[in-house]
PDB file of C-alpha atoms in Angstrom:
ATOM      1  CA  MET A 100      24.874   9.444   2.519  1.00 36.00           C
ATOM      2  CA  SER A 101      21.535   9.245   3.564  1.00 43.00           C
ATOM      3  CA  LEU A 102      18.921   6.706   1.597  1.00 48.00           C
ATOM      4  CA  HIS A 103      16.539  10.075   1.495  1.00 54.00           C
ATOM      5  CA  GLN A 104      19.431  11.843  -0.226  1.00 54.00           C
ATOM      6  CA  CYS A 105      19.484   9.012  -3.035  1.00 63.00           C
ATOM      7  CA  ASP A 106      18.857   9.813  -6.817  1.00 70.00           C
ATOM      8  CA  CYS A 107      16.243   8.380  -7.173  1.00 80.00           C
ATOM      9  CA  PRO A 108      13.147   9.598  -9.175  1.00 87.00           C
ATOM     10  CA  PRO A 109      10.679  12.058  -7.969  1.00 90.00           C
ATOM     11  CA  PHE A 110       8.062   9.367  -6.332  1.00 95.00           C
ATOM     12  CA  PHE A 111       4.054   9.958  -5.009  1.00 97.00           C
ATOM     13  CA  VAL A 112       2.463   7.590  -3.293  1.00 98.00           C
ATOM     14  CA  LEU A 113      -0.847   6.183  -3.867  1.00 98.00           C
ATOM     15  CA  ALA A 114      -2.372   5.122  -0.240  1.00 98.00           C
ATOM     16  CA  GLY A 115      -5.846   3.284   1.472  1.00 97.00           C
ATOM     17  CA  ILE A 116      -7.441   0.950   3.694  1.00 98.00           C
ATOM     18  CA  ASP A 117      -7.626  -2.029   2.067  1.00 96.00           C
ATOM     19  CA  TYR A 118     -10.158  -2.547  -1.301  1.00 95.00           C
ATOM     20  CA  ALA A 119      -9.992   1.400  -1.335  1.00 95.00           C
ATOM     21  CA  GLY A 120      -9.592   0.373  -5.074  1.00 94.00           C
ATOM     22  CA  LYS A 121      -5.832   1.663  -5.304  1.00 96.00           C
ATOM     23  CA  SER A 122      -4.879  -1.015  -7.995  1.00 95.00           C
ATOM     24  CA  SER A 123      -8.028  -0.049  -9.966  1.00 95.00           C
ATOM     25  CA  ALA A 124      -6.813   3.397 -10.095  1.00 96.00           C
ATOM     26  CA  MET A 125      -3.055   2.218 -11.348  1.00 96.00           C
ATOM     27  CA  LEU A 126      -4.572  -0.256 -13.934  1.00 96.00           C
ATOM     28  CA  GLU A 127      -6.548   3.126 -15.193  1.00 96.00           C
ATOM     29  CA  LEU A 128      -3.658   5.288 -14.708  1.00 96.00           C
ATOM     30  CA  ARG A 129      -1.299   3.314 -16.748  1.00 94.00           C
ATOM     31  CA  GLY A 130      -3.300   3.935 -20.165  1.00 92.00           C
ATOM     32  CA  MET A 131      -3.903   7.710 -19.253  1.00 93.00           C
ATOM     33  CA  VAL A 132      -0.473   8.614 -17.963  1.00 92.00           C
ATOM     34  CA  PRO A 133       1.444   6.475 -20.087  1.00 91.00           C
ATOM     35  CA  GLU A 134       4.746   8.276 -19.268  1.00 91.00           C
ATOM     36  CA  LEU A 135       3.579   7.720 -15.089  1.00 94.00           C
ATOM     37  CA  ARG A 136       5.578   4.961 -14.003  1.00 95.00           C
ATOM     38  CA  LEU A 137       3.616   2.433 -11.727  1.00 97.00           C
ATOM     39  CA  LEU A 138       5.203   0.702  -9.057  1.00 97.00           C
ATOM     40  CA  SER A 139       3.151  -1.952  -6.869  1.00 97.00           C
ATOM     41  CA  ILE A 140       3.236  -5.389  -5.772  1.00 96.00           C
ATOM     42  CA  ASP A 141       0.177  -6.129  -7.300  1.00 94.00           C
ATOM     43  CA  ARG A 142       0.514  -8.550  -9.441  1.00 93.00           C
ATOM     44  CA  SER A 143      -1.365  -7.137 -12.614  1.00 93.00           C
ATOM     45  CA  PHE A 144       2.285  -4.476 -12.403  1.00 95.00           C
ATOM     46  CA  LEU A 145       4.684  -6.913 -12.361  1.00 95.00           C
ATOM     47  CA  GLU A 146       6.776  -8.619 -14.322  1.00 94.00           C
ATOM     48  CA  PRO A 147       7.424 -12.807 -14.759  1.00 94.00           C
ATOM     49  CA  ARG A 148      10.575 -12.698 -13.904  1.00 96.00           C
ATOM     50  CA  HIS A 149       9.291 -11.109 -10.326  1.00 96.00           C
ATOM     51  CA  ALA A 150       6.480 -14.321  -9.602  1.00 95.00           C
ATOM     52  CA  LEU A 151       7.994 -14.773  -6.450  1.00 95.00           C
ATOM     53  CA  ILE A 152       6.560 -11.471  -4.807  1.00 95.00           C
ATOM     54  CA  THR A 153       3.007 -13.217  -5.878  1.00 92.00           C
ATOM     55  CA  LYS A 154       3.886 -16.131  -3.919  1.00 92.00           C
ATOM     56  CA  LEU A 155       5.269 -14.995  -1.038  1.00 91.00           C
ATOM     57  CA  ARG A 156       2.288 -12.725  -0.974  1.00 88.00           C
ATOM     58  CA  GLU A 157      -0.098 -15.738  -1.238  1.00 87.00           C
ATOM     59  CA  GLN A 158       2.374 -18.444   1.552  1.00 85.00           C
ATOM     60  CA  LEU A 159       2.461 -14.806   3.830  1.00 84.00           C
ATOM     61  CA  VAL A 160      -1.805 -14.933   3.232  1.00 79.00           C
ATOM     62  CA  ASN A 161      -2.365 -18.489   3.555  1.00 76.00           C
ATOM     63  CA  ASP A 162      -0.115 -19.644   5.643  1.00 78.00           C
ATOM     64  CA  ALA A 163       2.232 -17.094   8.222  1.00 68.00           C
ATOM     65  CA  ALA A 164      -0.561 -14.984   8.425  1.00 70.00           C
ATOM     66  CA  ALA A 165      -3.471 -18.505   9.314  1.00 69.00           C
ATOM     67  CA  PRO A 166      -4.551 -18.043  13.165  1.00 67.00           C
ATOM     68  CA  GLY A 167      -3.523 -20.879  14.988  1.00 69.00           C
ATOM     69  CA  GLY A 168      -0.238 -19.580  16.234  1.00 72.00           C
ATOM     70  CA  ALA A 169       1.735 -21.186  14.023  1.00 80.00           C
ATOM     71  CA  TYR A 170       4.149 -18.469  13.511  1.00 84.00           C
ATOM     72  CA  SER A 171       5.497 -15.521  15.624  1.00 88.00           C
ATOM     73  CA  VAL A 172       4.221 -11.906  14.543  1.00 88.00           C
ATOM     74  CA  ASP A 173       7.916 -10.936  14.226  1.00 91.00           C
ATOM     75  CA  PHE A 174       8.232 -13.859  11.488  1.00 89.00           C
ATOM     76  CA  LEU A 175       4.616 -12.288   9.760  1.00 88.00           C
ATOM     77  CA  ALA A 176       6.457  -8.793  10.253  1.00 90.00           C
ATOM     78  CA  ALA A 177       9.425 -10.842   8.544  1.00 91.00           C
ATOM     79  CA  MET A 178       7.497 -11.947   5.578  1.00 90.00           C
ATOM     80  CA  MET A 179       5.703  -9.035   5.011  1.00 91.00           C
ATOM     81  CA  GLN A 180       8.765  -6.503   5.620  1.00 93.00           C
ATOM     82  CA  THR A 181       9.919  -8.462   1.972  1.00 95.00           C
ATOM     83  CA  GLY A 182       7.664  -6.095  -0.194  1.00 95.00           C
ATOM     84  CA  VAL A 183       8.835  -3.497   1.418  1.00 96.00           C
ATOM     85  CA  VAL A 184      12.057  -4.350   0.057  1.00 97.00           C
ATOM     86  CA  PHE A 185      11.266  -4.875  -3.496  1.00 97.00           C
ATOM     87  CA  LEU A 186       9.611  -1.314  -3.979  1.00 97.00           C
ATOM     88  CA  ARG A 187      12.536   0.192  -2.893  1.00 96.00           C
ATOM     89  CA  ASP A 188      15.014  -1.784  -4.712  1.00 96.00           C
ATOM     90  CA  ARG A 189      12.675  -1.470  -7.951  1.00 95.00           C
ATOM     91  CA  LEU A 190      12.533   2.706  -7.454  1.00 95.00           C
ATOM     92  CA  LEU A 191      16.370   2.194  -7.082  1.00 93.00           C
ATOM     93  CA  GLU A 192      16.718   0.938 -10.124  1.00 92.00           C
ATOM     94  CA  LEU A 193      14.233   3.917 -12.419  1.00 90.00           C
ATOM     95  CA  PRO A 194      16.177   6.479 -13.760  1.00 82.00           C
ATOM     96  CA  SER A 195      15.724   9.910 -12.346  1.00 76.00           C
ATOM     97  CA  ARG A 196      12.692  10.863 -14.833  1.00 76.00           C
ATOM     98  CA  PRO A 197      10.120  10.345 -14.967  1.00 80.00           C
ATOM     99  CA  PRO A 198       7.828  10.682 -12.159  1.00 88.00           C
ATOM    100  CA  VAL A 199       6.231   7.538  -9.790  1.00 95.00           C
ATOM    101  CA  LEU A 200       3.451   6.397  -8.316  1.00 97.00           C
ATOM    102  CA  MET A 201       3.937   3.479  -5.807  1.00 98.00           C
ATOM    103  CA  ASP A 202       0.935   1.465  -4.382  1.00 97.00           C
ATOM    104  CA  SER A 203       1.123   2.242  -0.015  1.00 96.00           C
ATOM    105  CA  TYR A 204       5.018   2.012  -0.114  1.00 97.00           C
ATOM    106  CA  TYR A 205       5.546   0.536   3.480  1.00 97.00           C
ATOM    107  CA  TYR A 206       2.746   2.662   5.211  1.00 98.00           C
ATOM    108  CA  LYS A 207       0.366  -0.308   4.640  1.00 96.00           C
ATOM    109  CA  ILE A 208       2.842  -2.920   5.823  1.00 95.00           C
ATOM    110  CA  LEU A 209       4.060  -0.792   8.611  1.00 96.00           C
ATOM    111  CA  ALA A 210       0.389  -0.383   9.830  1.00 97.00           C
ATOM    112  CA  LYS A 211      -0.383  -3.899   9.378  1.00 95.00           C
ATOM    113  CA  CYS A 212       2.216  -5.071  10.996  1.00 94.00           C
ATOM    114  CA  ARG A 213       1.610  -2.754  14.324  1.00 96.00           C
ATOM    115  CA  LEU A 214      -2.133  -4.008  14.408  1.00 95.00           C
ATOM    116  CA  ALA A 215      -0.398  -7.936  14.400  1.00 91.00           C
ATOM    117  CA  GLY A 216       1.138  -7.015  17.594  1.00 91.00           C
ATOM    118  CA  LEU A 217       4.327  -5.247  16.904  1.00 91.00           C
ATOM    119  CA  SER A 218       4.095  -1.435  18.228  1.00 87.00           C
ATOM    120  CA  ASP A 219       7.122  -0.847  17.748  1.00 86.00           C
ATOM    121  CA  HIS A 220      10.355  -3.123  15.295  1.00 90.00           C
ATOM    122  CA  PRO A 221      13.819  -2.069  14.476  1.00 92.00           C
ATOM    123  CA  MET A 222      12.840  -2.714  11.290  1.00 93.00           C
ATOM    124  CA  PHE A 223      10.329   0.304  11.046  1.00 95.00           C
ATOM    125  CA  GLY A 224      13.366   2.972  11.608  1.00 95.00           C
ATOM    126  CA  TRP A 225      15.346   0.621   8.155  1.00 96.00           C
ATOM    127  CA  TRP A 226      11.743   1.740   6.414  1.00 96.00           C
ATOM    128  CA  ARG A 227      11.521   4.790   7.537  1.00 96.00           C
ATOM    129  CA  ALA A 228      14.908   5.942   5.704  1.00 96.00           C
ATOM    130  CA  PHE A 229      14.050   4.707   2.381  1.00 96.00           C
ATOM    131  CA  PRO A 230      13.836   7.685   0.191  1.00 95.00           C
ATOM    132  CA  ARG A 231      10.627  10.322   1.565  1.00 95.00           C
ATOM    133  CA  PRO A 232       8.476  10.476  -1.570  1.00 96.00           C
ATOM    134  CA  ARG A 233       6.994  14.007  -2.595  1.00 95.00           C
ATOM    135  CA  GLY A 234       3.692  13.168  -1.271  1.00 96.00           C
ATOM    136  CA  VAL A 235       0.440  11.007  -0.906  1.00 98.00           C
ATOM    137  CA  ILE A 236      -2.731  10.625  -2.135  1.00 98.00           C
ATOM    138  CA  LEU A 237      -5.183   8.636   0.312  1.00 97.00           C
ATOM    139  CA  LEU A 238      -8.054   7.322  -1.706  1.00 97.00           C
ATOM    140  CA  ASP A 239     -10.455   7.393   1.110  1.00 96.00           C
ATOM    141  CA  THR A 240     -13.029   5.205  -0.011  1.00 95.00           C
ATOM    142  CA  PRO A 241     -15.893   4.056   2.946  1.00 95.00           C
ATOM    143  CA  VAL A 242     -14.952   1.192   5.043  1.00 95.00           C
ATOM    144  CA  ALA A 243     -18.843   0.279   4.403  1.00 94.00           C
ATOM    145  CA  GLU A 244     -17.761   0.100   0.478  1.00 93.00           C
ATOM    146  CA  ALA A 245     -14.863  -1.385   1.119  1.00 94.00           C
ATOM    147  CA  TRP A 246     -16.482  -4.840   3.186  1.00 94.00           C
ATOM    148  CA  ARG A 247     -18.894  -4.539  -0.290  1.00 93.00           C
ATOM    149  CA  ARG A 248     -16.428  -4.735  -2.003  1.00 91.00           C
ATOM    150  CA  SER A 249     -14.476  -7.256  -0.118  1.00 89.00           C
ATOM    151  CA  ALA A 250     -17.624  -9.639  -0.161  1.00 81.00           C
ATOM    152  CA  ALA A 251     -17.612  -9.247  -3.772  1.00 76.00           C
ATOM    153  CA  ASP A 252     -14.364 -10.258  -3.770  1.00 70.00           C
ATOM    154  CA  ARG A 253     -13.714 -13.160  -1.712  1.00 74.00           C
ATOM    155  CA  ALA A 254     -13.691 -13.446   2.358  1.00 77.00           C
ATOM    156  CA  PRO A 255     -11.160 -11.129   4.276  1.00 86.00           C
ATOM    157  CA  ASN A 256      -7.539 -12.817   4.294  1.00 87.00           C
ATOM    158  CA  PRO A 257      -6.311 -12.528   8.572  1.00 88.00           C
ATOM    159  CA  LEU A 258      -4.367  -9.333   7.511  1.00 91.00           C
ATOM    160  CA  GLU A 259      -7.628  -7.393   6.936  1.00 94.00           C
ATOM    161  CA  TYR A 260     -10.015  -7.633  10.180  1.00 94.00           C
ATOM    162  CA  HIS A 261      -9.227  -7.874  13.471  1.00 94.00           C
ATOM    163  CA  GLY A 262      -9.809 -11.140  15.787  1.00 90.00           C
ATOM    164  CA  ASP A 263     -10.969 -15.282  14.260  1.00 86.00           C
ATOM    165  CA  ARG A 264     -13.629 -13.730  13.124  1.00 88.00           C
ATOM    166  CA  PRO A 265     -13.831 -12.472   9.285  1.00 88.00           C
ATOM    167  CA  ASP A 266     -17.127 -10.387  10.447  1.00 92.00           C
ATOM    168  CA  ARG A 267     -18.597  -6.858   9.460  1.00 94.00           C
ATOM    169  CA  ALA A 268     -18.021  -6.174  12.770  1.00 96.00           C
ATOM    170  CA  ALA A 269     -14.235  -7.213  12.673  1.00 95.00           C
ATOM    171  CA  PHE A 270     -13.444  -6.052   9.068  1.00 96.00           C
ATOM    172  CA  VAL A 271     -14.788  -2.355   9.883  1.00 97.00           C
ATOM    173  CA  ALA A 272     -13.034  -2.424  13.281  1.00 98.00           C
ATOM    174  CA  TYR A 273      -9.921  -3.166  11.692  1.00 97.00           C
ATOM    175  CA  GLN A 274     -10.042  -1.046   8.394  1.00 98.00           C
ATOM    176  CA  GLU A 275     -10.550   2.033  10.829  1.00 98.00           C
ATOM    177  CA  ASP A 276      -7.198   1.062  12.894  1.00 98.00           C
ATOM    178  CA  LEU A 277      -5.872   0.884   9.574  1.00 98.00           C
ATOM    179  CA  ARG A 278      -7.030   4.590   8.142  1.00 98.00           C
ATOM    180  CA  ARG A 279      -5.475   6.107  11.036  1.00 98.00           C
ATOM    181  CA  LEU A 280      -2.263   4.271  11.272  1.00 98.00           C
ATOM    182  CA  LEU A 281      -1.763   5.550   7.621  1.00 98.00           C
ATOM    183  CA  LEU A 282      -3.164   8.930   8.343  1.00 97.00           C
ATOM    184  CA  GLU A 283      -0.639   9.051  11.224  1.00 96.00           C
ATOM    185  CA  GLU A 284       3.061   7.398   9.977  1.00 96.00           C
ATOM    186  CA  VAL A 285       2.339   9.870   6.706  1.00 96.00           C
ATOM    187  CA  GLY A 286       1.361  13.253   8.975  1.00 94.00           C
ATOM    188  CA  GLY A 287       5.060  14.751   7.993  1.00 92.00           C
ATOM    189  CA  LEU A 288       4.579  14.115   4.272  1.00 96.00           C
ATOM    190  CA  PRO A 289       2.015  16.719   1.751  1.00 96.00           C
ATOM    191  CA  LEU A 290      -1.396  14.836   1.479  1.00 97.00           C
ATOM    192  CA  ARG A 291      -4.196  15.176  -0.703  1.00 96.00           C
ATOM    193  CA  MET A 292      -7.487  12.620  -0.152  1.00 96.00           C
ATOM    194  CA  VAL A 293      -9.193  11.431  -2.815  1.00 96.00           C
ATOM    195  CA  THR A 294     -13.233  10.870  -2.051  1.00 89.00           C
ATOM    196  CA  GLU A 295     -15.004   8.003  -3.545  1.00 77.00           C
ATOM    197  CA  HIS A 296     -16.060   7.908  -7.045  1.00 80.00           C
ATOM    198  CA  VAL A 297     -18.415   6.309  -9.501  1.00 80.00           C
ATOM    199  CA  ASP A 298     -15.798   4.043 -11.040  1.00 90.00           C
ATOM    200  CA  PRO A 299     -12.360   3.328 -11.476  1.00 92.00           C
ATOM    201  CA  ARG A 300     -11.453   5.977 -14.694  1.00 94.00           C
ATOM    202  CA  SER A 301     -12.953   9.213 -12.286  1.00 94.00           C
ATOM    203  CA  THR A 302     -11.281   7.698  -9.460  1.00 95.00           C
ATOM    204  CA  ALA A 303      -7.971   8.348 -11.392  1.00 96.00           C
ATOM    205  CA  GLU A 304      -8.225  11.159 -13.096  1.00 96.00           C
ATOM    206  CA  ALA A 305      -9.265  12.582  -9.497  1.00 96.00           C
ATOM    207  CA  VAL A 306      -5.982  10.887  -8.010  1.00 96.00           C
ATOM    208  CA  ARG A 307      -4.213  12.083 -11.814  1.00 95.00           C
ATOM    209  CA  LYS A 308      -5.153  16.003 -10.578  1.00 95.00           C
ATOM    210  CA  GLU A 309      -3.574  15.636  -7.404  1.00 95.00           C
ATOM    211  CA  LEU A 310      -0.776  14.634  -8.316  1.00 93.00           C
ATOM    212  CA  LEU A 311      -0.840  17.400 -10.916  1.00 90.00           C
ATOM    213  CA  SER A 312      -0.834  19.499  -7.735  1.00 88.00           C
ATOM    214  CA  LEU A 313       1.559  18.114  -5.704  1.00 89.00           C
ATOM    215  CA  ASP A 314       4.155  18.044  -8.965  1.00 77.00           C
ATOM    216  CA  ASP A 315       3.831  21.257  -8.934  1.00 71.00           C
ATOM    217  CA  ARG A 316       5.424  22.025  -5.544  1.00 62.00           C
TER     218      ARG A 316
END
């Protein structure tokens, strides 16, 4: 049986560029909609037994993706796909209800693999055979705001900008390409756009409303 036809719960994907505010919105949703199951590889949503995911992400950014060419693009993709498989596994473990909101799924990682130089890869076909969400909500945060948030947090990592220098132009160009590829990958799915809001709670409320509209389809 195709994984598209699995008995997993109905799920939706929250997507967006880097620093779009997905994790902040999901943290607000945790208290706002207690029955909603939230899946993410962000450490705020991981159980202690899944600490390996955080370590792998840190090693990916600090070592595998570091400039210098120490590792191939294929190796980089192999590291990145651990997060994809983890999310898939967690989804398949859940009961058929209640609904699930997942951070990015494979869409963002696939887009980043393409931006790293993998125009196509057998792994992409495998990911695309995973269960399909019932819809996607895109946090359409302006790139200028994402840059402001990145500067306030830390310097962008090598998987957040083009070239060798993490300046504004390199970051903006990368994030614009990332948004384009995200939209391309989810093009066949029901899509809702949530524009920038003044704070995470109002963003979460907008996401909640779009979830309800998608769930009623």
